[in-house]
Coordinates of N, CA and C in Angstrom, one line a residue:
G152 N 0.8 -1.2 0.0 CA 0.0 0.0 0.0 C 0.9 1.2 0.0
F153 N 0.2 2.4 0.0 CA 0.9 3.7 0.0 C 1.0 4.2 1.4
Q154 N 2.2 4.6 1.8 CA 2.4 5.1 3.2 C 3.5 6.2 3.1
I155 N 3.4 7.2 3.9 CA 4.4 8.3 4.0 C 4.3 8.9 5.4
G156 N 5.5 9.2 6.0 CA 5.5 9.9 7.3 C 6.1 9.1 8.4
G157 N 6.0 9.6 9.6 CA 6.5 8.9 10.8 C 5.6 9.1 11.9
E158 N 5.5 8.2 12.8 CA 4.6 8.3 14.0 C 5.1 7.4 15.1
V159 N 4.6 7.8 16.3 CA 4.8 7.0 17.5 C 3.4 6.5 17.9
T160 N 3.2 5.2 18.1 CA 1.9 4.6 18.3 C 1.7 3.8 19.5
D161 N 0.6 4.0 20.2 CA 0.2 3.1 21.3 C -0.9 2.3 20.8
T162 N -0.8 0.9 20.9 CA -1.8 0.1 20.3 C -2.5 -0.8 21.3
M163 N -3.9 -0.9 21.2 CA -4.6 -1.8 22.0 C -5.1 -3.0 21.1
I164 N -4.7 -4.2 21.4 CA -5.1 -5.3 20.6 C -6.3 -6.0 21.3
I165 N -7.3 -6.3 20.6 CA -8.5 -6.9 21.2 C -8.5 -8.4 20.8
L166 N -8.4 -9.2 21.9 CA -8.5 -10.7 21.7 C -9.9 -11.0 22.1
K167 N -10.8 -11.3 21.1 CA -12.2 -11.4 21.4 C -12.7 -12.7 22.0
D168 N -11.9 -13.7 22.0 CA -12.3 -15.0 22.6 C -11.1 -15.8 23.0
Y169 N -11.4 -17.0 23.6 CA -10.4 -17.8 24.1 C -9.4 -18.3 23.0
D170 N -10.0 -18.6 21.8 CA -9.2 -19.0 20.7 C -8.1 -18.0 20.3
A171 N -8.5 -16.7 20.4 CA -7.6 -15.6 20.0 C -6.5 -15.5 21.1
V172 N -6.8 -15.7 22.4 CA -5.8 -15.7 23.4 C -4.9 -16.9 23.2
E173 N -5.4 -18.1 22.9 CA -4.5 -19.2 22.6 C -3.6 -19.0 21.4
A174 N -4.1 -18.4 20.3 CA -3.3 -18.2 19.2 C -2.2 -17.1 19.5
F175 N -2.6 -16.1 20.3 CA -1.7 -15.0 20.6 C -0.6 -15.4 21.6
S176 N -0.8 -16.6 22.2 CA 0.1 -17.1 23.3 C 1.4 -17.6 22.8
S177 N 1.6 -17.8 21.6 CA 2.8 -18.4 21.1 C 4.0 -17.4 21.1
D178 N 5.2 -17.9 21.1 CA 6.4 -17.0 21.1 C 6.6 -16.3 19.8
T179 N 6.2 -17.0 18.7 CA 6.4 -16.4 17.3 C 5.1 -16.5 16.6
Q180 N 4.8 -15.5 15.9 CA 3.6 -15.5 15.1 C 3.8 -14.8 13.7
I181 N 3.0 -15.2 12.8 CA 3.0 -14.6 11.5 C 1.7 -13.8 11.4
T182 N 1.7 -12.6 11.0 CA 0.4 -11.8 10.9 C 0.3 -11.2 9.5
M183 N -0.9 -11.3 9.0 CA -1.2 -10.6 7.7 C -2.5 -9.9 7.9
G184 N -2.6 -8.7 7.3 CA -3.8 -7.9 7.5 C -3.9 -6.6 6.8
T185 N -4.8 -5.8 7.1 CA -5.0 -4.5 6.5 C -5.0 -3.4 7.6
E186 N -4.6 -2.2 7.2 CA -4.6 -1.1 8.2 C -4.9 0.2 7.4
L187 N -5.6 1.0 8.1 CA -5.9 2.4 7.7 C -5.5 3.3 8.8
S188 N -4.6 4.2 8.4 CA -4.0 5.2 9.4 C -4.1 6.6 8.9
L189 N -4.3 7.5 9.9 CA -4.2 8.9 9.6 C -3.7 9.6 10.9
S190 N -2.7 10.3 10.8 CA -2.1 11.0 12.0 C -1.7 12.4 11.6
F191 N -2.1 13.3 12.4 CA -1.7 14.7 12.3 C -1.5 15.3 13.7
G192 N -0.3 15.5 14.1 CA 0.0 15.9 15.4 C -0.5 14.9 16.4
P193 N -1.2 15.3 17.5 CA -1.6 14.4 18.5 C -3.0 13.7 18.2
L194 N -3.5 13.9 17.0 CA -4.8 13.4 16.6 C -4.8 12.2 15.8
G195 N -3.8 11.4 15.9 CA -3.7 10.2 15.0 C -4.6 9.0 15.5
R196 N -5.2 8.3 14.5 CA -6.0 7.1 14.8 C -5.6 6.1 13.8
S197 N -5.8 4.8 14.2 CA -5.5 3.7 13.3 C -6.4 2.6 13.6
A198 N -7.0 1.9 12.6 CA -7.8 0.7 12.8 C -7.1 -0.4 12.0
E199 N -7.1 -1.6 12.5 CA -6.5 -2.7 11.8 C -7.2 -4.0 12.1
T200 N -7.2 -4.9 11.1 CA -7.7 -6.2 11.4 C -6.6 -7.2 10.8
D201 N -6.3 -8.2 11.5 CA -5.2 -9.1 11.1 C -5.6 -10.5 11.3
L202 N -5.0 -11.4 10.6 CA -5.0 -12.8 10.8 C -3.7 -13.3 11.4
H203 N -3.7 -13.8 12.6 CA -2.5 -14.2 13.3 C -2.4 -15.8 13.2
A204 N -1.2 -16.3 13.0 CA -1.0 -17.7 13.0 C 0.3 -18.0 13.7
G205 N 0.2 -18.9 14.7 CA 1.4 -19.3 15.4 C 1.2 -20.7 15.9
D206 N 2.1 -21.2 16.8 CA 1.9 -22.6 17.2 C 0.7 -22.7 18.2
G207 N 0.1 -21.6 18.6 CA -1.1 -21.6 19.4 C -2.4 -21.7 18.6
G208 N -2.3 -21.6 17.3 CA -3.4 -21.6 16.4 C -3.5 -20.4 15.5
V209 N -4.7 -20.2 15.0 CA -5.0 -19.1 14.1 C -6.2 -18.3 14.6
C210 N -6.1 -17.0 14.5 CA -7.2 -16.2 14.9 C -7.3 -14.9 14.2
T211 N -8.4 -14.2 14.3 CA -8.6 -12.8 13.8 C -8.4 -11.9 15.0
V212 N -7.6 -10.9 14.8 CA -7.4 -9.9 15.9 C -7.7 -8.5 15.3
F213 N -8.3 -7.7 16.2 CA -8.6 -6.3 15.8 C -7.8 -5.4 16.7
S214 N -7.3 -4.3 16.2 CA -6.6 -3.4 17.0 C -7.0 -2.0 16.7
Y215 N -6.8 -1.1 17.7 CA -7.1 0.3 17.6 C -5.9 1.0 18.2
A216 N -5.4 2.1 17.5 CA -4.2 2.7 18.0 C -4.4 4.2 18.0
H217 N -3.7 4.9 18.9 CA -3.6 6.3 19.0 C -2.2 6.7 18.7
S218 N -2.0 7.6 17.8 CA -0.6 7.9 17.4 C -0.4 9.4 17.4
K219 N 0.9 9.8 17.4 CA 1.3 11.2 17.3 C 2.3 11.3 16.2
G220 N 2.2 12.3 15.4 CA 3.1 12.5 14.2 C 2.4 12.9 13.0
L221 N 3.0 12.7 11.9 CA 2.4 13.0 10.6 C 2.5 11.8 9.7
F222 N 1.3 11.3 9.4 CA 1.3 10.0 8.7 C -0.1 9.8 8.0
V223 N -0.1 9.3 6.8 CA -1.3 8.9 6.1 C -1.0 7.6 5.4
G224 N -1.8 6.6 5.5 CA -1.5 5.4 4.9 C -2.7 4.4 4.9
I225 N -2.7 3.5 3.9 CA -3.5 2.4 3.8 C -2.7 1.2 3.3
S226 N -2.8 0.1 3.9 CA -1.8 -1.0 3.5 C -2.4 -2.4 3.7
L227 N -1.8 -3.3 2.9 CA -1.9 -4.7 3.2 C -0.5 -5.0 3.7
Q228 N -0.4 -5.8 4.7 CA 0.9 -6.1 5.4 C 1.0 -7.5 5.8
A229 N 2.2 -7.9 6.0 CA 2.6 -9.1 6.6 C 3.8 -8.9 7.5
A230 N 3.8 -9.6 8.6 CA 4.9 -9.4 9.6 C 5.1 -10.6 10.4
L231 N 6.3 -10.7 11.0 CA 6.6 -11.7 12.1 C 6.5 -11.0 13.4
M232 N 5.9 -11.6 14.4 CA 5.9 -11.0 15.7 C 6.6 -12.0 16.6
F233 N 7.5 -11.4 17.5 CA 8.2 -12.2 18.5 C 7.9 -11.8 19.9
T234 N 8.0 -12.7 20.8 CA 7.9 -12.3 22.2 C 9.2 -11.7 22.7
R235 N 9.1 -10.6 23.4 CA 10.3 -10.0 23.9 C 10.5 -10.5 25.3
N236 N 11.1 -11.7 25.4 CA 11.4 -12.4 26.7 C 12.2 -11.6 27.6
D237 N 13.1 -10.8 27.1 CA 14.0 -9.9 28.0 C 13.1 -8.9 28.7
V238 N 12.1 -8.3 28.0 CA 11.2 -7.3 28.6 C 10.3 -8.0 29.7
N239 N 9.8 -9.2 29.4 CA 8.9 -9.9 30.3 C 9.7 -10.3 31.6
T240 N 11.0 -10.7 31.4 CA 11.8 -11.1 32.5 C 12.1 -9.9 33.4
A241 N 12.5 -8.8 32.7 CA 12.7 -7.5 33.5 C 11.5 -7.1 34.3
F242 N 10.3 -7.2 33.7 CA 9.1 -6.7 34.4 C 8.7 -7.7 35.5
Y243 N 8.7 -9.0 35.3 CA 8.2 -9.9 36.2 C 9.3 -10.5 37.2
G244 N 10.5 -10.2 36.8 CA 11.6 -10.7 37.7 C 12.0 -12.1 37.4
R245 N 11.4 -12.8 36.4 CA 11.8 -14.1 36.1 C 11.2 -14.3 34.6
P246 N 11.8 -15.4 33.9 CA 11.2 -15.7 32.6 C 9.7 -16.1 32.7
V247 N 8.9 -15.5 31.9 CA 7.5 -15.7 31.9 C 7.0 -15.9 30.5
P248 N 6.4 -17.1 30.2 CA 5.9 -17.3 28.8 C 4.6 -16.5 28.6
P249 N 4.4 -16.1 27.3 CA 3.2 -15.3 27.0 C 1.9 -15.9 27.5
R250 N 1.8 -17.2 27.4 CA 0.6 -17.9 27.9 C 0.2 -17.6 29.3
E251 N 1.2 -17.5 30.2 CA 1.0 -17.2 31.6 C 0.5 -15.8 31.8
I252 N 1.0 -14.9 31.0 CA 0.5 -13.5 31.1 C -0.9 -13.4 30.6
L253 N -1.2 -13.9 29.4 CA -2.5 -13.7 28.8 C -3.6 -14.5 29.5
M254 N -3.3 -15.6 30.1 CA -4.3 -16.4 30.8 C -4.5 -15.9 32.2
G255 N -3.8 -14.9 32.6 CA -4.0 -14.3 34.0 C -3.5 -15.2 35.1
S256 N -2.5 -16.0 34.8 CA -2.0 -16.9 35.8 C -1.1 -16.2 36.8
L257 N -0.7 -15.0 36.6 CA 0.1 -14.3 37.6 C -0.3 -12.8 37.6
S258 N 0.1 -12.2 38.7 CA -0.2 -10.7 38.8 C 1.1 -9.9 38.5
A259 N 0.8 -8.7 38.0 CA 1.9 -7.8 37.7 C 2.5 -7.3 39.0
P260 N 3.8 -7.1 39.1 CA 4.4 -6.4 40.3 C 3.7 -5.1 40.4
V261 N 3.1 -4.8 41.6 CA 2.3 -3.6 41.8 C 3.2 -2.3 41.5
E262 N 4.4 -2.3 42.0 CA 5.2 -1.1 41.8 C 5.5 -0.8 40.3
K263 N 5.6 -1.9 39.5 CA 5.9 -1.7 38.1 C 4.7 -1.3 37.3
A264 N 3.5 -1.7 37.8 CA 2.3 -1.5 37.1 C 1.7 -0.1 37.6
E265 N 2.2 0.5 38.6 CA 1.6 1.7 39.1 C 1.5 2.8 38.1
P266 N 2.4 3.1 37.1 CA 2.2 4.1 36.1 C 0.9 3.8 35.3
L267 N 0.6 2.6 35.0 CA -0.6 2.2 34.2 C -1.8 2.5 35.1
Y268 N -1.8 2.0 36.4 CA -2.9 2.3 37.3 C -3.2 3.7 37.4
R269 N -2.2 4.6 37.5 CA -2.4 6.0 37.6 C -3.1 6.6 36.4
V270 N -2.7 6.2 35.2 CA -3.4 6.6 34.0 C -4.8 6.1 34.0
L271 N -5.1 4.9 34.3 CA -6.4 4.3 34.4 C -7.3 5.1 35.4
R272 N -6.7 5.5 36.5 CA -7.5 6.2 37.5 C -7.9 7.6 37.0
K273 N -7.0 8.3 36.2 CA -7.2 9.6 35.6 C -8.4 9.5 34.6
I274 N -8.3 8.4 33.8 CA -9.4 8.2 32.8 C -10.7 8.0 33.5
E275 N -10.7 7.2 34.5 CA -11.9 6.9 35.3 C -12.5 8.1 35.8
Q276 N -11.6 9.0 36.4 CA -12.1 10.3 37.0 C -12.6 11.2 35.9
A277 N -11.9 11.3 34.8 CA -12.3 12.2 33.7 C -13.7 11.8 33.1
Y278 N -13.9 10.5 33.0 CA -15.1 10.1 32.3 C -16.2 9.6 33.3
G279 N -16.0 9.7 34.6 CA -17.0 9.4 35.6 C -17.3 7.9 35.6
A280 N -16.4 7.0 35.3 CA -16.7 5.6 35.3 C -16.9 5.2 36.8
K281 N -17.9 4.3 37.0 CA -18.2 3.9 38.3 C -17.8 2.4 38.5
G282 N -17.2 2.1 39.6 CA -16.8 0.7 39.9 C -18.1 -0.2 40.1
G283 N -17.9 -1.5 39.8 CA -19.1 -2.3 39.9 C -18.9 -3.4 40.9

């Protein structure tokens, strides 16, 4: 596809069912999909749908991204995705396979997750979300 520009992107990947979590749990995956992106300053948005295949199976994954920069593009793409075991080890203090993280088998170290919790509290306060 056609693409031009540069951007920094935060992406939320939506695993819609157990099969998607299983497929996403492998250490290496092949992904193919389509993406539509538009970014101008802090107002960037991106929507993507992909087919992921790995030793955990095959699934469709949807993602939504918020980006900053200057970028316009539409594309068909293919990529390899790898687990960053060094990052997981640094965060959890021991080697942790993706399956353990995605299945909720362990909890994040509170002190390392605090920046995320802070942001979530701000969002909750800003939008008036009520706990249930």
